[in-house]
Short mmCIF file of C-alpha atoms and ligand atoms in Angstrom, two decimals:
data_model
loop_
_atom_site.label_atom_id
_atom_site.label_comp_id
_atom_site.label_asym_id
_atom_site.label_seq_id
_atom_site.Cartn_x
_atom_site.Cartn_y
_atom_site.Cartn_z
CA UNK S 25 -13.34 -13.27 5.04
CA UNK S 26 -9.84 -13.91 3.67
CA UNK S 27 -8.24 -10.72 2.38
CA UNK S 28 -5.25 -9.90 0.24
CA UNK S 29 -3.78 -6.40 0.50
CA UNK S 30 -1.96 -4.90 -2.49
CA UNK S 31 0.27 -1.92 -1.69
CA UNK S 32 1.96 -1.40 1.66
CA UNK S 33 2.56 2.35 1.55
CA UNK S 34 0.66 5.11 3.33
CA UNK S 35 -2.83 3.77 2.62
CA UNK S 36 -1.92 0.07 2.73
CA UNK S 37 -0.48 0.63 6.18
CA UNK S 38 -3.55 2.65 7.25
CA UNK S 39 -5.98 -0.03 6.03
CA UNK S 40 -3.90 -2.73 7.69
CA UNK S 41 -4.44 -1.05 11.07
CA UNK S 42 -8.19 -1.16 10.39
CA UNK S 43 -8.20 -4.79 9.24
CA UNK S 44 -6.09 -5.94 12.20
CA UNK S 45 -8.79 -4.63 14.59
CA UNK S 46 -11.62 -6.39 12.79
CA UNK S 47 -12.89 -9.72 14.12
CA UNK S 48 -13.74 -12.15 11.32
CA UNK S 49 -11.34 -10.61 8.83
CA UNK S 50 -8.18 -12.56 8.11
CA UNK S 51 -5.31 -11.04 6.16
CA UNK S 52 -3.87 -13.98 4.22
CA UNK S 53 -1.69 -12.28 1.60
CA UNK S 54 0.16 -9.02 1.01
CA UNK S 55 1.85 -7.55 -2.06
CA UNK S 56 4.36 -4.76 -2.50
CA UNK S 57 6.99 -4.11 -5.13
CA UNK S 58 9.28 -2.95 -2.30
CA UNK S 59 10.62 -6.22 -0.80
CA UNK S 60 11.60 -4.47 2.45
CA UNK S 61 7.90 -3.87 3.21
CA UNK S 62 7.18 -7.59 2.93
CA UNK S 63 9.17 -8.12 6.15
CA UNK S 64 6.24 -6.48 7.96
CA UNK S 65 8.22 -3.45 9.04
CA UNK S 66 6.01 -0.53 7.97
CA UNK S 67 7.31 1.78 10.69
CA UNK S 68 8.91 4.08 8.10
CA UNK S 69 5.64 4.65 6.22
CA UNK S 70 4.33 8.22 6.23
CA UNK S 71 1.47 10.28 4.84
CA UNK S 72 -0.49 13.45 5.56
CA UNK S 73 -3.01 12.14 8.05
CA UNK S 74 -2.91 9.60 10.89
CA UNK S 75 0.29 8.39 12.51
CA UNK S 76 3.30 6.54 11.09
CA UNK S 77 3.10 2.88 10.11
CA UNK S 78 3.62 -0.06 12.46
CA UNK S 79 5.44 -3.40 12.58
CA UNK S 80 3.42 -6.47 11.57
CA UNK S 81 3.98 -10.20 11.50
CA UNK S 82 3.54 -11.30 7.88
CA UNK S 83 5.22 -14.69 8.44
CA UNK S 84 1.96 -16.65 8.13
CA UNK S 85 0.84 -14.79 5.00
CA UNK S 86 1.58 -15.31 1.32
CA UNK S 87 3.88 -12.48 0.23
CA UNK S 88 4.26 -11.21 -3.33
CA UNK S 89 6.21 -8.53 -5.16
CA UNK S 90 3.61 -8.43 -7.93
CA UNK S 91 -0.08 -7.64 -7.32
CA UNK S 92 -0.95 -10.02 -10.19
CA UNK S 93 0.41 -12.95 -8.18
CA UNK S 94 -1.67 -12.05 -5.14
CA UNK S 95 -4.80 -11.87 -7.27
CA UNK S 96 -4.04 -15.35 -8.65
CA UNK S 97 -4.01 -16.82 -5.11
CA UNK S 98 -7.22 -18.94 -4.80
CA UNK S 99 -7.19 -18.56 -1.01
CA UNK S 100 -7.94 -14.82 -1.31
CA UNK S 101 -11.67 -13.97 -1.27
CA UNK S 102 -11.42 -10.19 -1.36
CA UNK S 103 -8.67 -7.77 -2.30
CA UNK S 104 -7.92 -4.37 -0.87
CA UNK S 105 -6.11 -2.29 -3.50
CA UNK S 106 -3.90 0.45 -2.08
CA UNK S 107 -1.76 0.76 -5.18
CA UNK S 108 -0.78 3.88 -7.17
CA UNK S 109 -3.88 5.24 -8.88
CA UNK S 110 -3.04 4.20 -12.47
CA UNK S 111 -3.15 0.57 -11.26
CA UNK S 112 -6.65 0.81 -9.76
CA UNK S 113 -8.45 -0.05 -13.00
CA UNK S 114 -6.23 -2.93 -14.23
CA UNK S 115 -5.92 -4.50 -10.76
CA UNK S 116 -9.67 -4.19 -10.07
CA UNK S 117 -10.59 -5.71 -13.45
CA UNK S 118 -8.15 -8.60 -12.91
CA UNK S 119 -9.42 -9.23 -9.37
CA UNK S 120 -13.08 -9.20 -10.44
CA UNK S 121 -12.27 -11.53 -13.35
CA UNK S 122 -10.67 -13.85 -10.77
CA UNK S 123 -13.90 -13.80 -8.72
CA UNK S 124 -12.68 -11.59 -5.84
CA UNK S 125 -14.61 -8.82 -4.12
CA UNK S 126 -12.73 -5.51 -4.33
CA UNK S 127 -12.13 -2.55 -2.07
CA UNK S 128 -10.15 -0.04 -4.15
CA UNK S 129 -8.63 3.19 -2.90
CA UNK S 130 -9.88 6.51 -4.23
CA UNK S 131 -10.02 7.82 -6.87
CA UNK S 132 -11.73 4.78 -8.34
CA UNK S 133 -9.79 5.26 -11.62
CA UNK S 134 -8.20 7.96 -13.75
CA UNK S 135 -11.09 8.16 -16.21
CA UNK S 136 -14.84 7.83 -16.10
CA UNK S 137 -14.70 5.17 -18.81
CA UNK S 138 -12.37 2.95 -16.76
CA UNK S 139 -14.41 3.46 -13.60
CA UNK S 140 -17.65 2.58 -15.42
CA UNK S 141 -16.08 -0.60 -16.85
CA UNK S 142 -15.06 -1.62 -13.31
CA UNK S 143 -18.59 -1.07 -12.01
CA UNK S 144 -20.18 -2.98 -14.89
CA UNK S 145 -17.84 -5.94 -14.49
CA UNK S 146 -18.61 -6.14 -10.74
CA UNK S 147 -22.34 -6.14 -11.58
CA UNK S 148 -21.93 -8.86 -14.21
CA UNK S 149 -19.89 -10.99 -11.83
CA UNK S 150 -22.21 -10.38 -8.86
CA UNK S 151 -19.27 -9.21 -6.72
CA UNK S 152 -18.95 -6.37 -4.22
CA UNK S 153 -16.95 -3.40 -5.48
CA UNK S 154 -16.45 -0.38 -3.25
CA UNK S 155 -14.19 2.62 -3.63
CA UNK S 156 -12.60 3.78 -0.39
CA UNK S 157 -14.15 7.26 -0.37
CA UNK S 158 -13.29 7.61 3.28
CA UNK S 159 -14.95 10.97 3.95
CA UNK S 160 -18.26 9.11 3.95
CA UNK S 161 -16.97 7.36 7.09
CA UNK S 162 -15.24 10.30 8.82
CA UNK S 163 -17.40 11.37 11.80
CA UNK S 164 -17.18 15.10 10.96
CA UNK S 165 -18.54 14.47 7.46
CA UNK S 166 -21.09 11.89 8.63
CA UNK S 167 -22.42 14.55 11.00
CA UNK S 168 -22.81 16.88 8.02
CA UNK S 169 -24.57 14.22 5.96
CA UNK S 170 -27.01 13.65 8.83
CA UNK S 171 -27.66 17.39 9.24
CA UNK S 172 -28.34 17.83 5.51
CA UNK S 173 -30.42 14.70 4.97
CA UNK S 174 -32.59 15.15 8.10
CA UNK S 175 -33.34 18.75 7.11
CA UNK S 176 -31.62 20.16 10.22
CA UNK S 177 -30.02 22.86 8.03
CA UNK S 178 -33.24 23.53 6.12
CA UNK S 179 -32.92 24.12 2.39
CA UNK S 180 -29.23 24.30 1.55
CA UNK S 181 -28.37 27.49 -0.36
CA UNK S 182 -24.59 27.22 -0.71
CA UNK S 183 -21.67 25.05 0.31
CA UNK S 184 -17.90 25.26 0.26
CA UNK S 185 -15.44 22.39 0.60
CA UNK S 186 -11.74 23.11 0.85
CA UNK S 187 -8.73 20.77 1.13
CA UNK S 188 -5.15 21.88 0.75
CA UNK S 189 -1.53 21.11 1.42
CA UNK S 190 1.83 21.09 -0.31
CA UNK S 191 2.45 18.48 -3.01
CA UNK S 192 2.83 15.13 -1.23
CA UNK S 193 6.45 14.04 -0.92
CA UNK S 194 6.19 10.48 0.43
CA UNK S 195 6.18 8.79 -3.02
CA UNK S 196 7.58 9.88 -6.39
CA UNK S 197 4.64 8.62 -8.46
CA UNK S 198 2.29 11.24 -6.95
CA UNK S 199 4.07 13.99 -8.91
CA UNK S 200 3.31 12.27 -12.22
CA UNK S 201 -0.16 13.32 -13.39
CA UNK S 202 -0.40 10.30 -15.69
CA UNK S 203 -0.07 8.04 -12.62
CA UNK S 204 -1.83 9.99 -9.84
CA UNK S 205 -4.14 12.37 -11.72
CA UNK S 206 -2.52 15.28 -9.84
CA UNK S 207 -4.08 17.25 -6.98
CA UNK S 208 -7.60 17.33 -8.44
CA UNK S 209 -7.85 13.55 -8.60
CA UNK S 210 -5.66 12.66 -5.67
CA UNK S 211 -6.83 15.23 -3.14
CA UNK S 212 -10.02 17.01 -4.18
CA UNK S 213 -11.85 13.89 -5.32
CA UNK S 214 -12.65 13.50 -1.60
CA UNK S 215 -14.68 16.73 -1.64
CA UNK S 216 -16.15 16.06 -5.06
CA UNK S 217 -17.41 12.74 -3.74
CA UNK S 218 -18.86 14.48 -0.67
CA UNK S 219 -20.84 16.79 -3.01
CA UNK S 220 -22.15 13.73 -4.83
CA UNK S 221 -23.01 12.08 -1.48
CA UNK S 222 -24.88 15.16 -0.23
CA UNK S 223 -26.39 16.66 -3.37
CA UNK S 224 -26.11 14.13 -6.22
CA UNK S 225 -25.18 15.03 -9.77
CA UNK S 226 -24.73 18.74 -10.56
CA UNK S 227 -26.19 20.33 -13.66
CA UNK S 228 -22.86 21.84 -14.75
CA UNK S 229 -19.27 22.38 -13.68
CA UNK S 230 -16.92 25.30 -14.17
CA UNK S 231 -13.42 25.70 -12.81
CA UNK S 232 -10.41 27.99 -12.81
CA UNK S 233 -7.00 27.48 -11.28
CA UNK S 234 -3.39 26.83 -12.00
CA UNK S 235 -1.43 23.71 -12.80
CA UNK S 236 2.35 23.50 -12.88
CA UNK S 237 3.18 20.00 -11.72
CA UNK S 238 6.92 20.53 -12.27
CA UNK S 239 6.71 23.10 -9.48
CA UNK S 240 4.37 20.83 -7.47
CA UNK S 241 1.34 23.10 -8.03
CA UNK S 242 -2.16 21.88 -8.86
CA UNK S 243 -4.72 24.35 -7.57
CA UNK S 244 -8.36 24.65 -8.55
CA UNK S 245 -11.55 26.49 -7.69
CA UNK S 246 -14.59 24.67 -9.07
CA UNK S 247 -18.26 25.56 -8.97
CA UNK S 248 -20.90 22.85 -9.23
CA UNK S 249 -24.30 24.24 -10.22
CA UNK S 250 -27.17 22.49 -8.46
CA UNK S 251 -30.58 23.89 -9.41
CA UNK S 252 -32.05 23.07 -5.97
CA UNK S 253 -29.04 23.98 -3.85
CA UNK S 254 -27.33 26.87 -5.53
CA UNK S 255 -23.61 27.00 -6.04
CA UNK S 256 -21.33 24.48 -4.39
CA UNK S 257 -17.63 25.34 -4.38
CA UNK S 258 -14.82 22.80 -4.20
CA UNK S 259 -11.40 24.37 -3.89
CA UNK S 260 -7.80 23.78 -2.84
CA UNK S 261 -5.14 21.38 -4.02
CA UNK S 262 -1.38 21.17 -3.86
CA UNK S 263 -0.25 24.77 -3.75
CA UNK S 264 1.33 25.54 -0.41
CA UNK S 265 4.93 25.60 0.81
CA UNK S 266 6.18 22.36 2.39
CA UNK S 267 5.85 23.86 5.87
CA UNK S 268 2.10 24.43 5.41
CA UNK S 269 0.04 21.76 7.23
CA UNK S 270 -2.59 19.64 5.50
CA UNK S 271 -6.10 20.93 6.18
CA UNK S 272 -9.69 20.16 5.23
CA UNK S 273 -12.84 22.14 5.91
CA UNK S 274 -16.42 22.80 4.95
CA UNK S 275 -19.12 25.43 5.35
CA UNK S 276 -22.69 24.53 4.41
CA UNK S 277 -25.33 27.23 4.59
CA UNK S 278 -29.02 26.44 4.83
CA UNK S 279 -32.17 28.40 5.70
CA UNK S 280 -32.21 26.86 9.19
CA UNK S 281 -28.51 27.18 9.95
CA UNK S 282 -24.87 27.01 8.95
CA UNK S 283 -22.66 24.05 9.67
CA UNK S 284 -18.91 24.48 9.62
CA UNK S 285 -15.83 22.37 10.23
CA UNK S 286 -12.10 22.93 9.91
CA UNK S 287 -9.37 20.42 10.74
CA UNK S 288 -7.27 23.50 11.60
CA UNK S 289 -9.28 24.12 14.75
CA UNK S 290 -13.06 24.14 14.50
CA UNK S 291 -14.97 20.95 15.37
CA UNK S 292 -18.22 20.53 13.40
CA UNK S 293 -20.36 23.38 14.68
CA UNK S 294 -23.95 24.30 14.00
CA UNK S 295 -25.01 27.94 14.01
CA UNK S 296 -28.79 27.81 13.96
CA UNK S 297 -31.05 30.46 12.46
CA UNK S 298 -32.51 31.08 15.97
CA UNK S 299 -29.11 32.40 17.12
CA UNK S 300 -28.00 29.34 19.08
CA UNK S 301 -24.70 27.60 18.43
CA UNK S 302 -23.47 24.15 19.34
CA UNK S 303 -20.63 21.73 18.69
CA UNK S 304 -22.22 18.80 16.89
CA UNK S 305 -22.00 15.41 18.64
CA UNK S 306 -20.03 12.85 16.62
CA UNK S 307 -19.41 9.12 16.78
CA UNK S 308 -15.96 8.40 18.22
CA UNK S 309 -14.88 6.21 15.31
CA UNK S 310 -11.82 6.02 13.13
CA UNK S 311 -13.01 6.59 9.54
CA UNK S 312 -10.55 4.14 7.98
CA UNK S 313 -11.53 1.41 10.40
CA UNK S 314 -15.23 2.12 9.79
CA UNK S 315 -14.63 1.97 6.03
CA UNK S 316 -12.97 -1.47 5.97
CA UNK S 317 -15.53 -2.73 8.51
CA UNK S 318 -18.37 -1.59 6.24
CA UNK S 319 -16.84 -3.28 3.18
CA UNK S 320 -16.38 -6.44 5.27
CA UNK S 321 -20.04 -6.29 6.34
CA UNK S 322 -21.19 -5.83 2.72
CA UNK S 323 -19.20 -8.83 1.51
CA UNK S 324 -20.40 -11.01 4.40
CA UNK S 325 -24.05 -10.07 3.89
CA UNK S 326 -23.89 -9.90 0.08
CA UNK S 327 -25.39 -6.39 0.27
CA UNK S 328 -24.42 -3.62 -2.15
CA UNK S 329 -22.40 -0.84 -0.49
CA UNK S 330 -25.30 1.66 -0.40
CA UNK S 331 -23.30 4.06 1.77
CA UNK S 332 -20.59 4.25 -0.87
CA UNK S 333 -22.02 2.85 -4.12
CA UNK S 334 -19.77 2.37 -7.17
CA UNK S 335 -22.04 4.46 -9.42
CA UNK S 336 -21.38 7.50 -7.20
CA UNK S 337 -17.63 6.81 -7.26
CA UNK S 338 -17.85 6.72 -11.07
CA UNK S 339 -19.63 10.09 -11.03
CA UNK S 340 -16.93 11.56 -8.76
CA UNK S 341 -14.25 10.53 -11.27
CA UNK S 342 -16.28 12.00 -14.14
CA UNK S 343 -16.69 15.28 -12.25
CA UNK S 344 -12.96 15.46 -11.46
CA UNK S 345 -12.33 15.10 -15.20
CA UNK S 346 -14.81 17.89 -15.98
CA UNK S 347 -13.11 20.15 -13.41
CA UNK S 348 -9.77 19.66 -15.14
CA UNK S 349 -11.37 20.18 -18.56
CA UNK S 350 -13.12 23.41 -17.55
CA UNK S 351 -9.92 24.75 -15.96
CA UNK S 352 -8.08 24.00 -19.19
CA UNK S 353 -10.79 25.96 -21.05
CA UNK S 354 -10.32 28.94 -18.67
CA UNK S 355 -13.52 28.48 -16.69
CA UNK S 356 -15.93 27.50 -19.45
CA UNK S 357 -19.16 26.03 -18.08
CA UNK S 358 -19.52 22.36 -18.98
CA UNK S 359 -22.88 20.62 -18.73
CA UNK S 360 -22.95 17.25 -16.92
CA UNK S 361 -24.65 14.70 -19.14
N1 NAD O 415 -8.19 7.73 1.42
C1 NAD O 415 -7.17 8.50 1.70
O1 NAD O 415 -7.20 9.28 2.63
C2 NAD O 415 -5.91 8.37 0.87
C3 NAD O 415 -4.75 8.99 1.29
C4 NAD O 415 -3.58 8.80 0.54
C5 NAD O 415 -3.61 8.03 -0.61
N2 NAD O 415 -4.79 7.46 -1.02
C6 NAD O 415 -4.83 6.66 -2.25
O2 NAD O 415 -4.25 5.38 -1.98
C7 NAD O 415 -3.51 4.91 -3.11
C8 NAD O 415 -2.09 4.61 -2.67
O3 NAD O 415 -1.49 5.81 -2.20
P1 NAD O 415 -0.36 5.79 -1.08
O4 NAD O 415 -0.24 7.18 -0.59
O5 NAD O 415 -0.59 4.69 -0.12
O6 NAD O 415 0.92 5.45 -1.98
P2 NAD O 415 2.31 4.83 -1.50
O7 NAD O 415 3.30 5.15 -2.55
O8 NAD O 415 2.60 5.24 -0.09
O9 NAD O 415 2.03 3.27 -1.52
C9 NAD O 415 1.87 2.54 -2.72
C10 NAD O 415 2.29 1.10 -2.48
O10 NAD O 415 2.07 0.34 -3.68
C11 NAD O 415 3.20 -0.48 -3.92
N3 NAD O 415 3.31 -0.73 -5.36
C12 NAD O 415 3.49 0.16 -6.36
N4 NAD O 415 3.49 -0.46 -7.56
C13 NAD O 415 3.28 -1.78 -7.30
C14 NAD O 415 3.19 -2.94 -8.09
N5 NAD O 415 3.28 -2.87 -9.43
N6 NAD O 415 3.00 -4.13 -7.49
C15 NAD O 415 2.90 -4.22 -6.14
N7 NAD O 415 2.99 -3.14 -5.33
C16 NAD O 415 3.18 -1.95 -5.90
C17 NAD O 415 4.38 0.33 -3.39
O11 NAD O 415 5.47 -0.53 -3.08
C18 NAD O 415 3.77 0.93 -2.13
O12 NAD O 415 3.86 0.01 -1.08
C19 NAD O 415 -3.61 6.02 -4.16
O13 NAD O 415 -4.58 5.71 -5.10
C20 NAD O 415 -4.00 7.26 -3.38
O14 NAD O 415 -4.79 8.18 -4.12
C21 NAD O 415 -5.92 7.60 -0.29
#
């Protein structure tokens, strides 16, 4: 498969590591509006997870300063879009129109309407579209999915997902809600998508919190009501001092046990109702590598990305919008239609 990568920042650099380890995948074109990145020197790239960027040899690849020019390259079969979030919808639509398969970073788009249009165009064109909702490929969250779907936890009665850090400082555009969607879209959409993955569509959403993007604050506490599960809480955001480390965690409580994980020090652990406790065995895989490998496999086989289907990514965007709306309305419960 011949791939073109748009965006060579934190995520572009992270995906590139994954692609470079994948047999059968050939990176043939890259695009970045920062010409210095097109030299292949990504060693200055930083983010909140994983290591710094690397140095790559781009000399045999087509290099563009505009993503539109990469998409117009007929040699590119699939594009990987690691661009600022407001460009996800236009770049995906253009790539699908040009007949390319698309892997687009999360969140799929900044509105449910845009995300739905992307999904519908991919269906009409018969092309693979997958949003890079990477938690579905992280071993600690895959272990949770297995425990819930095999019934190991019994009937789930409550769940909490938390993700927090200071406002990201590696790129200016992240501070502009119109471009990034703020902390709810940029950060917590991971956990929202995990709720969708585990429990499907909630009946209603309510949220409280505080947003002051000028001060770098976007904090939320949202409750998703699931008639069969009980209350699922998604909370966190950008609200800590710069010195505070990024962290993610979950606690899922079922009749047969509680499963808990925290990146701040607790590996996925299962506390069974019979009193036993164990650290849950996990696959030793890098989630980002597994994610690009899965997209590659879907394109090669022509199979829909069942593990990360576009309709669920659309729902995650819609739920993130409802969280913001409910917070604006001071915690009013909003039904999910
Ligand atoms: N899955 C994850 O864990 C994760 C983590 C961080 C970011 N993301 C998502 O990845 C996307 C990118 O975020 P990032 O942190 O890598 O941002 P970034 O600022 O580090 O990188 C963005 C890249 O896009 C390029 N770019 C911007 N406008 C362009 C244009 N018009 N044409 C060509 N190139 C252009 C920039 O030069 C830069 O290389 C966002 O949607 C973000 O939400 C996902």
